[in-house]
Amino acid sequence: LFEAGKLMAELGMPKEALATFERYLELHPRGELASAASFRRCGLLIGMERLGDARTCLLGLRQSFPSDHRVSEATLLLASIARVQRDWRICAERYAEYLRATDAPRAEEATYYRLVCLEEARDSQLAAAAQSYLSRFPQGEHVERVRRMMAR
């Protein structure tokens, strides 16, 4: 069932894939592939632009599988959803939470987008966070934008 869901997703059949992963999770809520099925389900919801449902799915994944290696990626996706929905406070909090994770492979990206959220929220942490970005990523992709943020 899990493999069928993967195949459907790869073939561009998101609704069918979503239904298949949901069926898998009904039958095997704690199965060997339950966390993977849940994460794929969340990704399909994002792809279908069902962001409210995706948010609920990602929060559920973090609660149901707190030690799963996908939790940090789920947190990053939650931050991105909050950014798209212009929920600046939650956005900044989620990016900060992702950055506190032991494994944050997309740290520069998350640090930058956290700055964007802090700026939009007019948060007093912006200057210190911008300086931290420049210290950690002196050759980073967003250095010039961060410097412009600091100049405002």
PDB file of C-alpha atoms in Angstrom:
ATOM      1  CA  LEU A   1       0.000   0.000   0.000  1.00  0.00           C
ATOM      2  CA  PHE A   2       2.830   2.375   0.889  1.00  0.00           C
ATOM      3  CA  GLU A   3       4.640   1.618  -2.378  1.00  0.00           C
ATOM      4  CA  ALA A   4       1.416   2.127  -4.314  1.00  0.00           C
ATOM      5  CA  GLY A   5       1.061   5.577  -2.759  1.00  0.00           C
ATOM      6  CA  LYS A   6       4.638   6.439  -3.694  1.00  0.00           C
ATOM      7  CA  LEU A   7       4.061   5.309  -7.269  1.00  0.00           C
ATOM      8  CA  MET A   8       0.855   7.308  -7.591  1.00  0.00           C
ATOM      9  CA  ALA A   9       2.631  10.408  -6.333  1.00  0.00           C
ATOM     10  CA  GLU A  10       5.490   9.858  -8.791  1.00  0.00           C
ATOM     11  CA  LEU A  11       2.991   9.425 -11.632  1.00  0.00           C
ATOM     12  CA  GLY A  12       1.383  12.789 -10.837  1.00  0.00           C
ATOM     13  CA  MET A  13      -1.726  11.388  -9.195  1.00  0.00           C
ATOM     14  CA  PRO A  14      -1.741  13.358  -5.923  1.00  0.00           C
ATOM     15  CA  LYS A  15      -5.378  12.755  -4.931  1.00  0.00           C
ATOM     16  CA  GLU A  16      -5.024   9.013  -5.397  1.00  0.00           C
ATOM     17  CA  ALA A  17      -1.669   8.990  -3.605  1.00  0.00           C
ATOM     18  CA  LEU A  18      -3.134  10.968  -0.714  1.00  0.00           C
ATOM     19  CA  ALA A  19      -6.053   8.533  -0.388  1.00  0.00           C
ATOM     20  CA  THR A  20      -3.622   5.600  -0.480  1.00  0.00           C
ATOM     21  CA  PHE A  21      -1.390   7.020   2.248  1.00  0.00           C
ATOM     22  CA  GLU A  22      -4.438   7.827   4.348  1.00  0.00           C
ATOM     23  CA  ARG A  23      -5.638   4.230   3.928  1.00  0.00           C
ATOM     24  CA  TYR A  24      -2.197   2.926   4.891  1.00  0.00           C
ATOM     25  CA  LEU A  25      -2.264   5.066   8.035  1.00  0.00           C
ATOM     26  CA  GLU A  26      -5.769   3.823   8.908  1.00  0.00           C
ATOM     27  CA  LEU A  27      -4.604   0.230   8.660  1.00  0.00           C
ATOM     28  CA  HIS A  28      -1.116   0.679  10.144  1.00  0.00           C
ATOM     29  CA  PRO A  29      -1.057   3.791  12.379  1.00  0.00           C
ATOM     30  CA  ARG A  30       2.124   2.547  14.083  1.00  0.00           C
ATOM     31  CA  GLY A  31       3.429   0.492  11.190  1.00  0.00           C
ATOM     32  CA  GLU A  32       7.025   0.402  10.089  1.00  0.00           C
ATOM     33  CA  LEU A  33       6.353   3.027   7.407  1.00  0.00           C
ATOM     34  CA  ALA A  34       3.772   5.101   9.304  1.00  0.00           C
ATOM     35  CA  SER A  35       6.027   8.124   9.847  1.00  0.00           C
ATOM     36  CA  ALA A  36       7.133   8.059   6.196  1.00  0.00           C
ATOM     37  CA  ALA A  37       3.526   7.723   5.018  1.00  0.00           C
ATOM     38  CA  SER A  38       2.494  10.584   7.265  1.00  0.00           C
ATOM     39  CA  PHE A  39       5.295  12.812   5.972  1.00  0.00           C
ATOM     40  CA  ARG A  40       4.433  11.997   2.357  1.00  0.00           C
ATOM     41  CA  ARG A  41       0.779  12.731   3.116  1.00  0.00           C
ATOM     42  CA  CYS A  42       1.758  16.142   4.479  1.00  0.00           C
ATOM     43  CA  GLY A  43       3.856  16.835   1.390  1.00  0.00           C
ATOM     44  CA  LEU A  44       0.973  15.958  -0.901  1.00  0.00           C
ATOM     45  CA  LEU A  45      -1.300  18.332   1.009  1.00  0.00           C
ATOM     46  CA  ILE A  46       1.258  21.111   0.544  1.00  0.00           C
ATOM     47  CA  GLY A  47       1.506  20.313  -3.157  1.00  0.00           C
ATOM     48  CA  MET A  48      -2.280  20.496  -3.418  1.00  0.00           C
ATOM     49  CA  GLU A  49      -2.115  23.903  -1.669  1.00  0.00           C
ATOM     50  CA  ARG A  50      -4.194  22.650   1.239  1.00  0.00           C
ATOM     51  CA  LEU A  51      -1.997  24.503   3.695  1.00  0.00           C
ATOM     52  CA  GLY A  52      -4.339  24.348   6.688  1.00  0.00           C
ATOM     53  CA  ASP A  53      -4.608  20.587   6.331  1.00  0.00           C
ATOM     54  CA  ALA A  54      -0.843  20.346   5.747  1.00  0.00           C
ATOM     55  CA  ARG A  55      -0.198  22.341   8.927  1.00  0.00           C
ATOM     56  CA  THR A  56      -2.438  19.986  10.912  1.00  0.00           C
ATOM     57  CA  CYS A  57      -0.717  16.994   9.305  1.00  0.00           C
ATOM     58  CA  LEU A  58       2.777  18.271  10.136  1.00  0.00           C
ATOM     59  CA  LEU A  59       1.823  19.074  13.719  1.00  0.00           C
ATOM     60  CA  GLY A  60       0.363  15.575  14.033  1.00  0.00           C
ATOM     61  CA  LEU A  61       3.530  14.034  12.608  1.00  0.00           C
ATOM     62  CA  ARG A  62       5.650  15.869  15.181  1.00  0.00           C
ATOM     63  CA  GLN A  63       3.360  14.739  17.992  1.00  0.00           C
ATOM     64  CA  SER A  64       3.006  11.120  16.850  1.00  0.00           C
ATOM     65  CA  PHE A  65       6.651  10.571  15.902  1.00  0.00           C
ATOM     66  CA  PRO A  66       8.675  13.001  18.058  1.00  0.00           C
ATOM     67  CA  SER A  67      11.968  11.174  17.599  1.00  0.00           C
ATOM     68  CA  ASP A  68      11.613  10.673  13.845  1.00  0.00           C
ATOM     69  CA  HIS A  69      14.335  12.140  11.656  1.00  0.00           C
ATOM     70  CA  ARG A  70      11.666  13.993   9.638  1.00  0.00           C
ATOM     71  CA  VAL A  71      10.619  16.171  12.581  1.00  0.00           C
ATOM     72  CA  SER A  72      13.127  18.928  11.781  1.00  0.00           C
ATOM     73  CA  GLU A  73      11.982  18.994   8.146  1.00  0.00           C
ATOM     74  CA  ALA A  74       8.365  19.107   9.351  1.00  0.00           C
ATOM     75  CA  THR A  75       9.276  22.105  11.522  1.00  0.00           C
ATOM     76  CA  LEU A  76      10.882  23.848   8.537  1.00  0.00           C
ATOM     77  CA  LEU A  77       7.750  23.207   6.476  1.00  0.00           C
ATOM     78  CA  LEU A  78       5.571  24.583   9.287  1.00  0.00           C
ATOM     79  CA  ALA A  79       7.711  27.729   9.297  1.00  0.00           C
ATOM     80  CA  SER A  80       7.325  28.080   5.538  1.00  0.00           C
ATOM     81  CA  ILE A  81       3.557  27.643   5.748  1.00  0.00           C
ATOM     82  CA  ALA A  82       3.384  30.349   8.432  1.00  0.00           C
ATOM     83  CA  ARG A  83       5.477  32.632   6.189  1.00  0.00           C
ATOM     84  CA  VAL A  84       3.189  32.044   3.191  1.00  0.00           C
ATOM     85  CA  GLN A  85       0.183  32.722   5.426  1.00  0.00           C
ATOM     86  CA  ARG A  86       1.889  35.867   6.750  1.00  0.00           C
ATOM     87  CA  ASP A  87       1.736  34.704  10.383  1.00  0.00           C
ATOM     88  CA  TRP A  88       5.015  36.443  11.210  1.00  0.00           C
ATOM     89  CA  ARG A  89       5.278  35.588  14.903  1.00  0.00           C
ATOM     90  CA  ILE A  90       4.683  31.862  14.372  1.00  0.00           C
ATOM     91  CA  CYS A  91       6.950  31.981  11.341  1.00  0.00           C
ATOM     92  CA  ALA A  92       9.870  33.388  13.332  1.00  0.00           C
ATOM     93  CA  GLU A  93       9.249  30.920  16.187  1.00  0.00           C
ATOM     94  CA  ARG A  94       9.166  27.900  13.872  1.00  0.00           C
ATOM     95  CA  TYR A  95      12.370  28.899  12.074  1.00  0.00           C
ATOM     96  CA  ALA A  96      14.066  29.419  15.450  1.00  0.00           C
ATOM     97  CA  GLU A  97      12.834  25.994  16.544  1.00  0.00           C
ATOM     98  CA  TYR A  98      14.239  24.422  13.372  1.00  0.00           C
ATOM     99  CA  LEU A  99      17.587  26.127  13.946  1.00  0.00           C
ATOM    100  CA  ARG A 100      17.772  24.733  17.491  1.00  0.00           C
ATOM    101  CA  ALA A 101      17.556  21.201  16.103  1.00  0.00           C
ATOM    102  CA  THR A 102      20.798  19.250  16.174  1.00  0.00           C
ATOM    103  CA  ASP A 103      20.593  18.642  12.441  1.00  0.00           C
ATOM    104  CA  ALA A 104      19.653  21.794  10.540  1.00  0.00           C
ATOM    105  CA  PRO A 105      21.064  21.266   7.039  1.00  0.00           C
ATOM    106  CA  ARG A 106      19.239  24.300   5.687  1.00  0.00           C
ATOM    107  CA  ALA A 107      20.432  26.627   8.443  1.00  0.00           C
ATOM    108  CA  GLU A 108      21.336  29.580   6.229  1.00  0.00           C
ATOM    109  CA  GLU A 109      17.988  29.533   4.452  1.00  0.00           C
ATOM    110  CA  ALA A 110      16.095  29.175   7.740  1.00  0.00           C
ATOM    111  CA  THR A 111      18.112  31.949   9.387  1.00  0.00           C
ATOM    112  CA  TYR A 112      17.399  34.302   6.505  1.00  0.00           C
ATOM    113  CA  TYR A 113      13.671  33.568   6.411  1.00  0.00           C
ATOM    114  CA  ARG A 114      13.508  33.976  10.172  1.00  0.00           C
ATOM    115  CA  LEU A 115      14.908  37.461   9.596  1.00  0.00           C
ATOM    116  CA  VAL A 116      12.219  38.162   7.009  1.00  0.00           C
ATOM    117  CA  CYS A 117       9.578  37.127   9.544  1.00  0.00           C
ATOM    118  CA  LEU A 118      11.128  39.222  12.303  1.00  0.00           C
ATOM    119  CA  GLU A 119      11.266  42.225   9.979  1.00  0.00           C
ATOM    120  CA  GLU A 120       7.637  41.837   8.936  1.00  0.00           C
ATOM    121  CA  ALA A 121       6.627  41.438  12.582  1.00  0.00           C
ATOM    122  CA  ARG A 122       8.671  44.536  13.467  1.00  0.00           C
ATOM    123  CA  ASP A 123      10.299  42.421  16.163  1.00  0.00           C
ATOM    124  CA  SER A 124      12.998  43.914  18.402  1.00  0.00           C
ATOM    125  CA  GLN A 125      15.160  40.789  17.857  1.00  0.00           C
ATOM    126  CA  LEU A 126      15.778  41.715  14.221  1.00  0.00           C
ATOM    127  CA  ALA A 127      19.078  43.599  14.650  1.00  0.00           C
ATOM    128  CA  ALA A 128      20.695  40.910  16.789  1.00  0.00           C
ATOM    129  CA  ALA A 129      19.442  38.130  14.519  1.00  0.00           C
ATOM    130  CA  ALA A 130      20.719  39.963  11.420  1.00  0.00           C
ATOM    131  CA  GLN A 131      24.124  40.410  13.001  1.00  0.00           C
ATOM    132  CA  SER A 132      24.154  36.725  13.888  1.00  0.00           C
ATOM    133  CA  TYR A 133      23.356  35.835  10.257  1.00  0.00           C
ATOM    134  CA  LEU A 134      26.238  37.970   9.006  1.00  0.00           C
ATOM    135  CA  SER A 135      28.613  36.388  11.528  1.00  0.00           C
ATOM    136  CA  ARG A 136      27.570  32.809  10.741  1.00  0.00           C
ATOM    137  CA  PHE A 137      27.276  33.208   6.980  1.00  0.00           C
ATOM    138  CA  PRO A 138      29.672  35.985   5.900  1.00  0.00           C
ATOM    139  CA  GLN A 139      29.610  34.690   2.315  1.00  0.00           C
ATOM    140  CA  GLY A 140      25.945  33.713   2.453  1.00  0.00           C
ATOM    141  CA  GLU A 141      23.477  34.004  -0.366  1.00  0.00           C
ATOM    142  CA  HIS A 142      21.454  36.721   1.401  1.00  0.00           C
ATOM    143  CA  VAL A 143      24.231  38.912   2.837  1.00  0.00           C
ATOM    144  CA  GLU A 144      23.303  42.015   0.842  1.00  0.00           C
ATOM    145  CA  ARG A 145      19.596  41.740   1.697  1.00  0.00           C
ATOM    146  CA  VAL A 146      20.441  41.295   5.372  1.00  0.00           C
ATOM    147  CA  ARG A 147      22.670  44.371   5.303  1.00  0.00           C
ATOM    148  CA  ARG A 148      19.807  46.357   3.755  1.00  0.00           C
ATOM    149  CA  MET A 149      17.523  45.119   6.551  1.00  0.00           C
ATOM    150  CA  MET A 150      19.999  46.404   9.120  1.00  0.00           C
ATOM    151  CA  ALA A 151      20.241  49.799   7.398  1.00  0.00           C
ATOM    152  CA  ARG A 152      16.501  50.469   7.667  1.00  0.00           C
TER     153      ARG A 152
END
